[in-house]
Short mmCIF file of C-alpha atoms and ligand atoms in Angstrom, two decimals:
data_model
loop_
_atom_site.label_atom_id
_atom_site.label_comp_id
_atom_site.label_asym_id
_atom_site.label_seq_id
_atom_site.Cartn_x
_atom_site.Cartn_y
_atom_site.Cartn_z
CA MET A 1 -8.19 -4.22 -12.77
CA THR A 2 -7.67 -1.98 -9.72
CA ARG A 3 -9.02 1.52 -9.37
CA ASP A 4 -5.46 2.84 -9.90
CA MET A 5 -5.17 1.04 -13.18
CA LEU A 6 -8.63 2.13 -14.30
CA ALA A 7 -7.81 5.71 -13.39
CA LEU A 8 -4.68 5.63 -15.48
CA SER A 9 -6.06 3.70 -18.42
CA ALA A 10 -9.16 5.91 -18.72
CA ALA A 11 -8.99 9.08 -20.82
CA PRO A 12 -8.06 12.04 -18.59
CA PRO A 13 -11.02 14.24 -17.71
CA ALA A 14 -11.12 17.77 -19.06
CA LYS A 15 -10.45 19.35 -15.68
CA GLN A 16 -8.73 17.84 -12.68
CA PRO A 17 -8.90 19.51 -9.26
CA LEU A 18 -5.71 19.59 -7.21
CA VAL A 19 -5.93 17.57 -4.00
CA VAL A 20 -4.15 19.35 -1.13
CA LEU A 21 -3.48 16.98 1.77
CA VAL A 22 -2.77 19.09 4.85
CA SER A 23 -0.50 17.45 7.38
CA GLY A 24 1.50 18.68 10.37
CA MET A 25 2.08 18.26 14.08
CA ALA A 26 -0.76 18.74 16.55
CA GLY A 27 -1.44 22.43 17.10
CA SER A 28 0.64 23.59 14.13
CA GLY A 29 -2.50 25.28 12.75
CA LYS A 30 -3.73 22.82 10.10
CA SER A 31 -7.45 23.50 10.59
CA THR A 32 -6.92 27.26 10.73
CA PHE A 33 -4.81 26.94 7.57
CA VAL A 34 -7.55 24.96 5.77
CA SER A 35 -10.04 27.61 6.84
CA GLN A 36 -7.82 30.44 5.52
CA LEU A 37 -7.17 28.56 2.27
CA SER A 38 -10.91 27.98 1.79
CA SER A 39 -11.71 31.67 2.20
CA HIS A 40 -8.82 32.60 -0.08
CA LEU A 41 -10.22 30.27 -2.76
CA LYS A 42 -13.65 31.87 -2.38
CA LYS A 43 -12.12 35.35 -2.65
CA THR A 44 -10.22 34.44 -5.79
CA ARG A 45 -13.28 32.70 -7.29
CA LYS A 46 -11.81 29.23 -7.24
CA ALA A 47 -14.03 26.28 -6.48
CA GLY A 48 -12.89 24.51 -3.32
CA TYR A 49 -14.11 21.32 -1.68
CA THR A 50 -13.16 20.36 1.88
CA ILE A 51 -12.83 16.99 3.54
CA ASN A 52 -12.18 16.44 7.24
CA LEU A 53 -10.38 13.21 8.16
CA ASP A 54 -9.91 14.02 11.85
CA PRO A 55 -12.58 12.09 13.78
CA ALA A 56 -11.59 13.60 17.14
CA VAL A 57 -11.76 17.29 16.30
CA GLN A 58 -14.37 19.24 18.28
CA TYR A 59 -14.76 22.34 16.14
CA LEU A 60 -13.70 23.21 12.61
CA PRO A 61 -13.60 26.84 11.47
CA PHE A 62 -14.62 26.09 7.86
CA ASP A 63 -17.53 24.62 5.89
CA ILE A 64 -17.02 20.91 5.40
CA ASN A 65 -18.24 19.01 2.36
CA ILE A 66 -17.33 15.54 3.62
CA ASP A 67 -16.75 14.92 7.31
CA ILE A 68 -15.45 11.66 8.80
CA ARG A 69 -17.48 12.51 11.92
CA ASP A 70 -20.70 11.98 9.95
CA THR A 71 -19.66 8.39 9.29
CA VAL A 72 -17.87 7.36 12.48
CA ASN A 73 -18.64 8.34 16.03
CA TYR A 74 -15.20 8.61 17.63
CA LYS A 75 -16.47 8.51 21.22
CA GLU A 76 -18.54 5.39 20.50
CA VAL A 77 -15.47 3.76 18.95
CA MET A 78 -13.54 4.46 22.16
CA LYS A 79 -16.33 2.99 24.26
CA GLN A 80 -17.18 -0.04 22.15
CA TYR A 81 -13.61 -1.11 21.42
CA THR A 82 -12.29 0.08 24.83
CA LEU A 83 -9.56 2.12 23.17
CA GLY A 84 -7.52 5.15 24.12
CA PRO A 85 -7.72 8.37 22.05
CA ASN A 86 -5.06 7.41 19.48
CA GLY A 87 -6.32 3.85 19.04
CA ALA A 88 -9.82 5.23 18.54
CA ILE A 89 -8.63 7.72 15.89
CA LEU A 90 -6.88 4.90 14.05
CA THR A 91 -9.91 2.60 14.28
CA ALA A 92 -12.26 5.39 13.18
CA LEU A 93 -9.98 6.04 10.20
CA ASN A 94 -9.94 2.33 9.36
CA LEU A 95 -13.73 2.18 9.51
CA PHE A 96 -14.00 5.28 7.34
CA THR A 97 -11.57 3.80 4.80
CA THR A 98 -13.95 0.89 4.25
CA LYS A 99 -16.40 3.50 2.89
CA PHE A 100 -13.80 5.52 1.02
CA ASP A 101 -14.99 4.29 -2.37
CA GLN A 102 -18.25 6.16 -1.68
CA VAL A 103 -16.28 9.29 -0.81
CA LEU A 104 -14.40 8.97 -4.08
CA GLN A 105 -17.64 8.60 -6.01
CA LEU A 106 -18.89 11.85 -4.48
CA VAL A 107 -15.58 13.57 -5.21
CA ASP A 108 -15.45 12.21 -8.78
CA LYS A 109 -18.96 13.49 -9.43
CA ARG A 110 -18.02 16.99 -8.31
CA ALA A 111 -14.47 16.96 -9.70
CA PRO A 112 -15.16 18.56 -13.11
CA GLU A 113 -16.45 21.73 -11.46
CA LEU A 114 -13.75 21.94 -8.75
CA ASP A 115 -10.32 23.59 -8.63
CA TYR A 116 -9.10 22.34 -5.25
CA ILE A 117 -9.96 19.56 -2.83
CA VAL A 118 -8.49 20.44 0.56
CA ILE A 119 -8.17 17.67 3.14
CA ASP A 120 -7.57 18.21 6.87
CA THR A 121 -5.90 15.25 8.60
CA PRO A 122 -5.53 14.20 12.26
CA GLY A 123 -2.87 16.02 14.31
CA GLN A 124 -1.29 12.70 15.27
CA ILE A 125 0.75 12.62 12.07
CA GLU A 126 1.86 9.02 12.34
CA ILE A 127 -1.75 7.78 12.58
CA PHE A 128 -2.44 9.10 9.13
CA THR A 129 0.96 8.81 7.47
CA TRP A 130 2.00 5.38 8.65
CA SER A 131 -1.35 3.59 8.96
CA ALA A 132 -2.70 1.28 6.28
CA SER A 133 -5.87 3.36 6.00
CA GLY A 134 -3.92 6.62 5.62
CA THR A 135 -1.81 5.00 2.92
CA ILE A 136 -4.87 3.66 1.10
CA ILE A 137 -6.55 7.08 1.18
CA THR A 138 -3.41 8.92 0.04
CA ASP A 139 -2.47 6.45 -2.70
CA THR A 140 -6.00 6.21 -4.05
CA LEU A 141 -6.37 9.98 -4.19
CA ALA A 142 -2.96 10.39 -5.79
CA ALA A 143 -3.78 7.78 -8.43
CA THR A 144 -7.01 9.55 -9.31
CA HIS A 145 -6.19 13.26 -9.06
CA PRO A 146 -3.06 15.41 -8.94
CA THR A 147 -2.17 15.44 -5.24
CA VAL A 148 0.29 17.45 -3.17
CA ILE A 149 1.15 17.53 0.53
CA CYS A 150 1.11 20.77 2.51
CA TYR A 151 3.14 20.22 5.64
CA VAL A 152 2.19 22.91 8.17
CA ILE A 153 4.83 23.96 10.73
CA ASP A 154 4.42 26.10 13.81
CA THR A 155 7.13 28.69 13.07
CA PRO A 156 7.55 30.22 16.56
CA ARG A 157 7.86 26.77 18.08
CA SER A 158 10.56 25.73 15.59
CA ALA A 159 12.93 28.56 16.47
CA SER A 160 15.37 26.28 18.27
CA PRO A 161 17.60 24.11 16.05
CA ALA A 162 16.44 20.90 17.79
CA THR A 163 12.68 21.48 17.23
CA PHE A 164 13.42 22.75 13.72
CA MET A 165 15.30 19.53 13.00
CA SER A 166 12.54 17.34 14.53
CA ASN A 167 10.00 18.99 12.26
CA MET A 168 12.23 18.52 9.22
CA LEU A 169 12.71 14.84 10.02
CA TYR A 170 8.95 14.40 10.33
CA ALA A 171 8.44 16.16 7.01
CA CYS A 172 11.16 14.03 5.42
CA SER A 173 9.49 10.83 6.67
CA ILE A 174 6.18 11.91 5.09
CA LEU A 175 7.89 12.68 1.80
CA TYR A 176 9.66 9.32 1.98
CA LYS A 177 6.35 7.53 2.63
CA THR A 178 4.11 9.31 0.12
CA LYS A 179 6.67 10.37 -2.52
CA LEU A 180 4.24 13.17 -3.38
CA PRO A 181 5.20 16.78 -4.20
CA PHE A 182 5.70 18.65 -0.99
CA VAL A 183 5.09 22.22 0.16
CA LEU A 184 6.50 23.30 3.51
CA VAL A 185 4.12 25.84 5.02
CA TRP A 186 5.74 27.89 7.78
CA ASN A 187 2.63 28.98 9.64
CA LYS A 188 1.99 31.64 12.28
CA THR A 189 4.36 34.12 10.63
CA ASP A 190 2.33 36.89 12.26
CA ILE A 191 4.08 35.81 15.48
CA LYS A 192 7.53 34.99 14.09
CA ASP A 193 8.92 35.53 10.62
CA HIS A 194 10.02 32.30 8.92
CA GLN A 195 13.14 33.73 7.23
CA PHE A 196 15.44 32.19 9.84
CA ALA A 197 14.13 28.74 8.83
CA VAL A 198 14.58 29.44 5.12
CA GLU A 199 18.15 30.49 5.84
CA TRP A 200 18.84 27.34 7.87
CA MET A 201 17.52 25.24 5.00
CA ARG A 202 19.46 27.04 2.27
CA ASP A 203 22.67 27.75 4.12
CA PHE A 204 24.27 24.92 6.00
CA GLU A 205 26.75 27.23 7.69
CA ALA A 206 23.98 29.47 9.04
CA PHE A 207 22.47 26.42 10.75
CA GLN A 208 25.87 25.41 12.12
CA ALA A 209 26.31 28.94 13.46
CA ALA A 210 23.00 28.60 15.33
CA LEU A 211 24.41 25.48 16.95
CA ALA A 212 27.83 26.96 17.63
CA ASP A 213 27.35 27.63 21.34
CA ASP A 214 25.93 24.19 21.97
CA THR A 215 28.56 21.50 22.51
CA THR A 216 26.26 18.71 23.74
CA TYR A 217 25.80 15.35 22.02
CA MET A 218 22.39 16.53 20.76
CA ALA A 219 23.99 19.48 18.96
CA THR A 220 26.48 17.19 17.21
CA LEU A 221 23.64 14.87 16.21
CA VAL A 222 21.48 17.72 14.89
CA ASN A 223 24.49 19.03 12.98
CA SER A 224 25.07 15.75 11.19
CA MET A 225 21.31 15.39 10.50
CA CYS A 226 21.46 18.72 8.77
CA MET A 227 23.96 17.36 6.25
CA VAL A 228 21.74 14.36 5.57
CA LEU A 229 18.72 16.60 4.96
CA ASP A 230 20.50 18.82 2.47
CA GLU A 231 19.24 16.71 -0.45
CA PHE A 232 15.71 16.72 1.00
CA TYR A 233 15.62 20.54 1.07
CA GLN A 234 16.38 20.66 -2.66
CA HIS A 235 12.98 19.11 -3.51
CA LEU A 236 10.75 21.37 -1.48
CA SER A 237 8.68 24.45 -2.05
CA VAL A 238 8.77 26.71 1.00
CA VAL A 239 6.26 29.41 1.92
CA GLY A 240 5.50 31.43 5.02
CA VAL A 241 1.87 32.18 5.86
CA SER A 242 -0.29 33.41 8.64
CA SER A 243 -3.46 31.38 8.75
CA VAL A 244 -4.96 34.06 11.00
CA THR A 245 -4.23 37.19 8.96
CA GLY A 246 -4.03 35.53 5.54
CA THR A 247 -0.60 36.88 4.60
CA GLY A 248 1.40 34.69 2.23
CA MET A 249 -1.63 33.05 0.59
CA ASP A 250 -0.72 34.27 -2.91
CA ALA A 251 2.75 32.77 -2.55
CA LEU A 252 1.09 29.59 -1.35
CA MET A 253 -1.07 29.41 -4.51
CA ASP A 254 2.09 29.76 -6.64
CA ALA A 255 3.81 27.01 -4.64
CA LEU A 256 0.77 24.74 -5.12
CA ALA A 257 0.80 25.35 -8.87
CA GLU A 258 4.51 24.55 -8.99
CA ALA A 259 3.95 21.38 -6.92
CA ARG A 260 1.20 20.33 -9.31
CA GLY A 261 3.72 20.63 -12.15
CA ARG A 262 6.05 18.30 -10.22
CA TYR A 263 3.20 15.81 -9.79
CA ASP A 264 2.67 15.71 -13.57
CA ALA A 265 6.37 15.63 -14.39
CA ASP A 266 7.70 13.23 -11.72
CA TYR A 267 5.02 11.47 -9.72
CA LEU A 268 2.63 10.48 -12.51
CA PRO A 269 5.23 8.79 -14.77
CA GLU A 270 6.61 6.97 -11.71
CA LEU A 271 3.09 5.86 -10.78
CA GLU A 272 2.54 4.56 -14.31
CA ARG A 273 5.82 2.65 -14.16
CA ALA A 274 4.87 1.21 -10.76
CA LEU A 275 1.48 0.10 -12.06
CA LYS A 276 3.05 -1.56 -15.10
CA ARG A 277 5.46 -3.37 -12.78
CA LYS A 278 2.51 -4.44 -10.62
CA GLN A 279 0.58 -5.69 -13.66
CA ALA A 280 3.61 -7.66 -14.86
CA GLN A 281 4.11 -9.18 -11.39
CA GLU A 282 0.42 -10.10 -11.22
CA ALA A 283 0.53 -11.75 -14.65
CA LYS A 284 3.64 -13.68 -13.58
CA ARG A 285 1.96 -14.75 -10.34
CA GLN A 286 -1.13 -15.96 -12.22
CA GLN A 287 1.01 -17.89 -14.69
CA GLY A 288 2.90 -19.46 -11.77
CA SER A 289 -0.37 -20.54 -10.10
CA LEU A 290 -1.63 -22.03 -13.36
CA THR A 291 1.58 -23.97 -13.91
CA LYS A 292 1.45 -25.25 -10.34
CA LEU A 293 -2.19 -26.28 -10.78
CA MET A 294 -1.35 -28.13 -13.96
CA ALA A 295 1.55 -29.89 -12.25
CA ASP A 296 -0.65 -30.80 -9.27
CA MET A 297 -3.21 -32.32 -11.60
CA ALA A 298 -0.64 -34.63 -13.26
CA LEU A 299 -1.01 -33.07 -16.64
CA ASP A 300 1.11 -35.50 -18.56
CA PRO A 301 -1.23 -37.82 -20.54
CA ALA A 302 1.16 -40.78 -20.02
CA ALA A 303 1.02 -40.14 -16.26
CA ALA A 304 -2.76 -40.00 -16.44
CA ALA A 305 -2.89 -43.29 -18.37
CA THR A 306 -0.56 -44.90 -15.81
CA ALA A 307 -2.82 -43.57 -13.05
CA ALA A 308 -5.85 -45.16 -14.74
CA THR A 309 -4.03 -48.50 -15.22
CA THR A 310 -2.87 -48.51 -11.62
CA THR A 311 -6.41 -47.87 -10.53
CA SER A 312 -7.84 -50.74 -12.55
CA THR A 313 -5.06 -53.08 -11.33
CA THR A 314 -5.86 -52.06 -7.80
CA THR A 315 -9.52 -52.74 -8.52
CA THR A 316 -8.75 -56.21 -9.79
CA THR A 317 -6.48 -56.93 -6.87
CA ASP A 318 -9.08 -55.68 -4.44
CA ALA A 319 -11.76 -57.68 -6.14
CA SER A 320 -9.73 -60.90 -6.07
CA GLN A 321 -8.76 -60.25 -2.48
CA ALA A 322 -12.40 -59.73 -1.64
CA SER A 323 -13.27 -62.88 -3.51
CA ALA A 324 -10.56 -64.85 -1.71
CA THR A 325 -11.73 -63.49 1.54
CA SER A 326 -15.28 -64.43 0.77
CA GLU A 327 -14.11 -67.93 -0.24
CA ALA A 328 -12.35 -68.28 3.06
CA ASP A 329 -15.29 -66.92 4.87
CA ARG A 330 -17.62 -69.24 2.99
CA GLY A 331 -15.56 -72.18 4.15
CA HIS A 332 -15.80 -70.95 7.64
CA ASP A 333 -19.49 -70.09 7.45
CA GLY A 334 -20.75 -72.98 5.26
CA GLY A 335 -24.18 -73.28 6.74
CA MET A 336 -24.95 -69.71 6.06
CA ASP A 337 -23.59 -69.99 2.49
CA GLY A 338 -25.99 -72.76 1.59
CA ALA A 339 -28.83 -70.94 3.11
CA ASP A 340 -28.03 -67.77 1.14
CA GLY A 341 -27.85 -69.49 -2.24
CA GLY A 342 -24.12 -69.17 -3.34
CA ASP A 343 -21.59 -66.46 -4.28
CA ASP A 344 -23.97 -63.74 -5.36
CA THR A 345 -26.12 -63.83 -2.34
CA PRO A 346 -27.45 -60.27 -2.09
CA PHE A 347 -27.43 -60.20 1.66
CA ASN A 348 -23.87 -61.37 2.24
CA PRO A 349 -22.16 -58.35 3.85
CA LEU A 350 -18.76 -59.42 2.45
CA HIS A 351 -20.14 -59.32 -1.10
CA GLU A 352 -21.80 -56.00 -0.43
CA ASP A 353 -18.45 -54.67 0.75
CA ARG A 354 -16.71 -55.95 -2.40
CA ARG A 355 -19.31 -54.42 -4.72
CA THR A 356 -19.02 -51.07 -2.96
CA ARG A 357 -15.25 -51.15 -3.36
CA GLU A 358 -15.54 -52.05 -7.03
CA ARG A 359 -17.99 -49.21 -7.62
CA ASP A 360 -15.68 -46.80 -5.77
CA ASN A 361 -12.66 -47.94 -7.75
CA ASP A 362 -14.55 -47.56 -11.03
CA ARG A 363 -15.56 -44.03 -10.04
CA LEU A 364 -11.97 -43.22 -9.01
CA ALA A 365 -10.66 -44.42 -12.38
CA GLN A 366 -13.31 -42.37 -14.17
CA ASP A 367 -12.46 -39.26 -12.08
CA ARG A 368 -8.76 -39.61 -12.83
CA ALA A 369 -9.41 -40.00 -16.56
CA GLU A 370 -11.58 -36.86 -16.46
CA GLU A 371 -8.91 -34.99 -14.53
CA ALA A 372 -6.29 -35.98 -17.06
CA SER A 373 -8.48 -34.85 -19.94
CA PHE A 374 -9.26 -31.53 -18.17
CA SER A 375 -5.57 -31.01 -17.50
CA ARG A 376 -4.77 -31.60 -21.17
CA PHE A 377 -7.45 -29.01 -22.03
CA LEU A 378 -5.88 -26.54 -19.58
CA GLY A 379 -2.47 -27.19 -21.03
CA LYS A 380 -3.73 -26.39 -24.51
CA SER A 381 -5.55 -23.23 -23.34
CA ALA A 382 -2.47 -21.91 -21.53
CA SER A 383 -0.12 -22.42 -24.45
N1 LIG B 401 -1.18 33.59 15.71
C1 LIG B 401 -1.54 32.59 14.97
N2 LIG B 401 -2.18 31.57 15.54
C2 LIG B 401 -2.54 30.53 14.75
C3 LIG B 401 -2.27 30.49 13.39
N3 LIG B 401 -2.74 29.33 12.89
C4 LIG B 401 -3.30 28.68 13.89
N4 LIG B 401 -3.19 29.38 15.02
C5 LIG B 401 -3.63 28.98 16.35
O1 LIG B 401 -3.00 27.77 16.69
C6 LIG B 401 -3.88 26.99 17.47
C7 LIG B 401 -4.01 25.61 16.86
O2 LIG B 401 -4.63 25.78 15.61
P1 LIG B 401 -5.41 24.59 14.91
O3 LIG B 401 -5.83 25.08 13.58
O4 LIG B 401 -6.47 24.04 15.79
O5 LIG B 401 -4.24 23.54 14.82
P2 LIG B 401 -4.32 22.03 14.28
O6 LIG B 401 -2.99 21.72 13.71
O7 LIG B 401 -5.49 21.85 13.39
O8 LIG B 401 -4.53 21.25 15.62
P3 LIG B 401 -4.90 19.71 15.80
O9 LIG B 401 -6.20 19.49 15.10
O10 LIG B 401 -4.97 19.53 17.28
O11 LIG B 401 -3.79 18.95 15.21
C8 LIG B 401 -5.20 27.76 17.53
O12 LIG B 401 -5.25 28.43 18.73
C9 LIG B 401 -5.12 28.70 16.37
O13 LIG B 401 -5.84 29.88 16.56
C10 LIG B 401 -1.58 31.61 12.82
O14 LIG B 401 -1.26 31.68 11.64
N5 LIG B 401 -1.26 32.63 13.67
#
């Protein structure tokens, strides 16, 4: 039984912390956001726990409970595997994932006394979102604890329709990959208010108006993308925060609570259905392997009996052939025959050869009979 299945089949613990996976483009302010969220939790007397999954980060402005950098030395990975920065981040993440069961044990131990587990991820979004290790970490966490994604966006840098749309497409791809409840965090609102973005998301015509003066191919493309994303916008919570000043953090807490509700209502039942499907597929696969094994072992008793008969016939034939050969050889080698004292001469290599073959054939017949009896036993056990 996998960890997912165990997690779901076990009785739910009294208190489950909410896992907040913080994602976003490089420089969007993820680490500053995690820092602000941590201090907000402290201020509001909530128990927070922080995990850093970015092996390449130099400095983090918050206290870290579990740090990937304590397990994997990113610079050593670059040197030893002769990798570039992105390859090294991916490899470091893969190495860390091999120890992730230990991380989970630590988290599970602390979980009953925690309210939030906040996780900072590498700025190279695709390394985390689309890598096998990122998927393993996300799926395992989501199967064990309520989990939501906070996608952090640099608001001032998304003021043009094209960068806004690029960010939305990124966010959409993460939602598509993880299927987890999603909170869009428009960050850096101390520099630029995020209302323009909210309007573009809610009002298709407002976005079209922003594109009105642009008649290039890109504008047409962005326009049609906007229609595609309309459905995506319906399933999002949207908040504006400043990770520097701390404005918008109360709204963020409300959005997280609402996203947690969506995890319980939508994600968890879907996860349970997926696990049941997986269990059924696994049972079917095992049954298929067993049937194939039984077929390979010639289960049918009649077939086994035929196999045994064929073997003994072959033995007889071999023996008579050997005998005939030895007769012929005796005729040819008469002097030697007399000297060796007849047919059963122990030192006649031809006789030795025949005896070996007879022994081998007897063993083969015995093996086949045993196989047939074992197969019959398997057949009974499976039915
Ligand atoms: N004015 C302002 N600056 C911010 C805010 N949040 C982050 N910053 C700044 O944005 C820059 C990048 O912030 P980080 O927290 O390092 O961003 P990150 O997404 O973790 O970066 P990577 O780890 O490289 O992906 C820093 O200079 C921060 O001080 C904010 O809300 N307001």
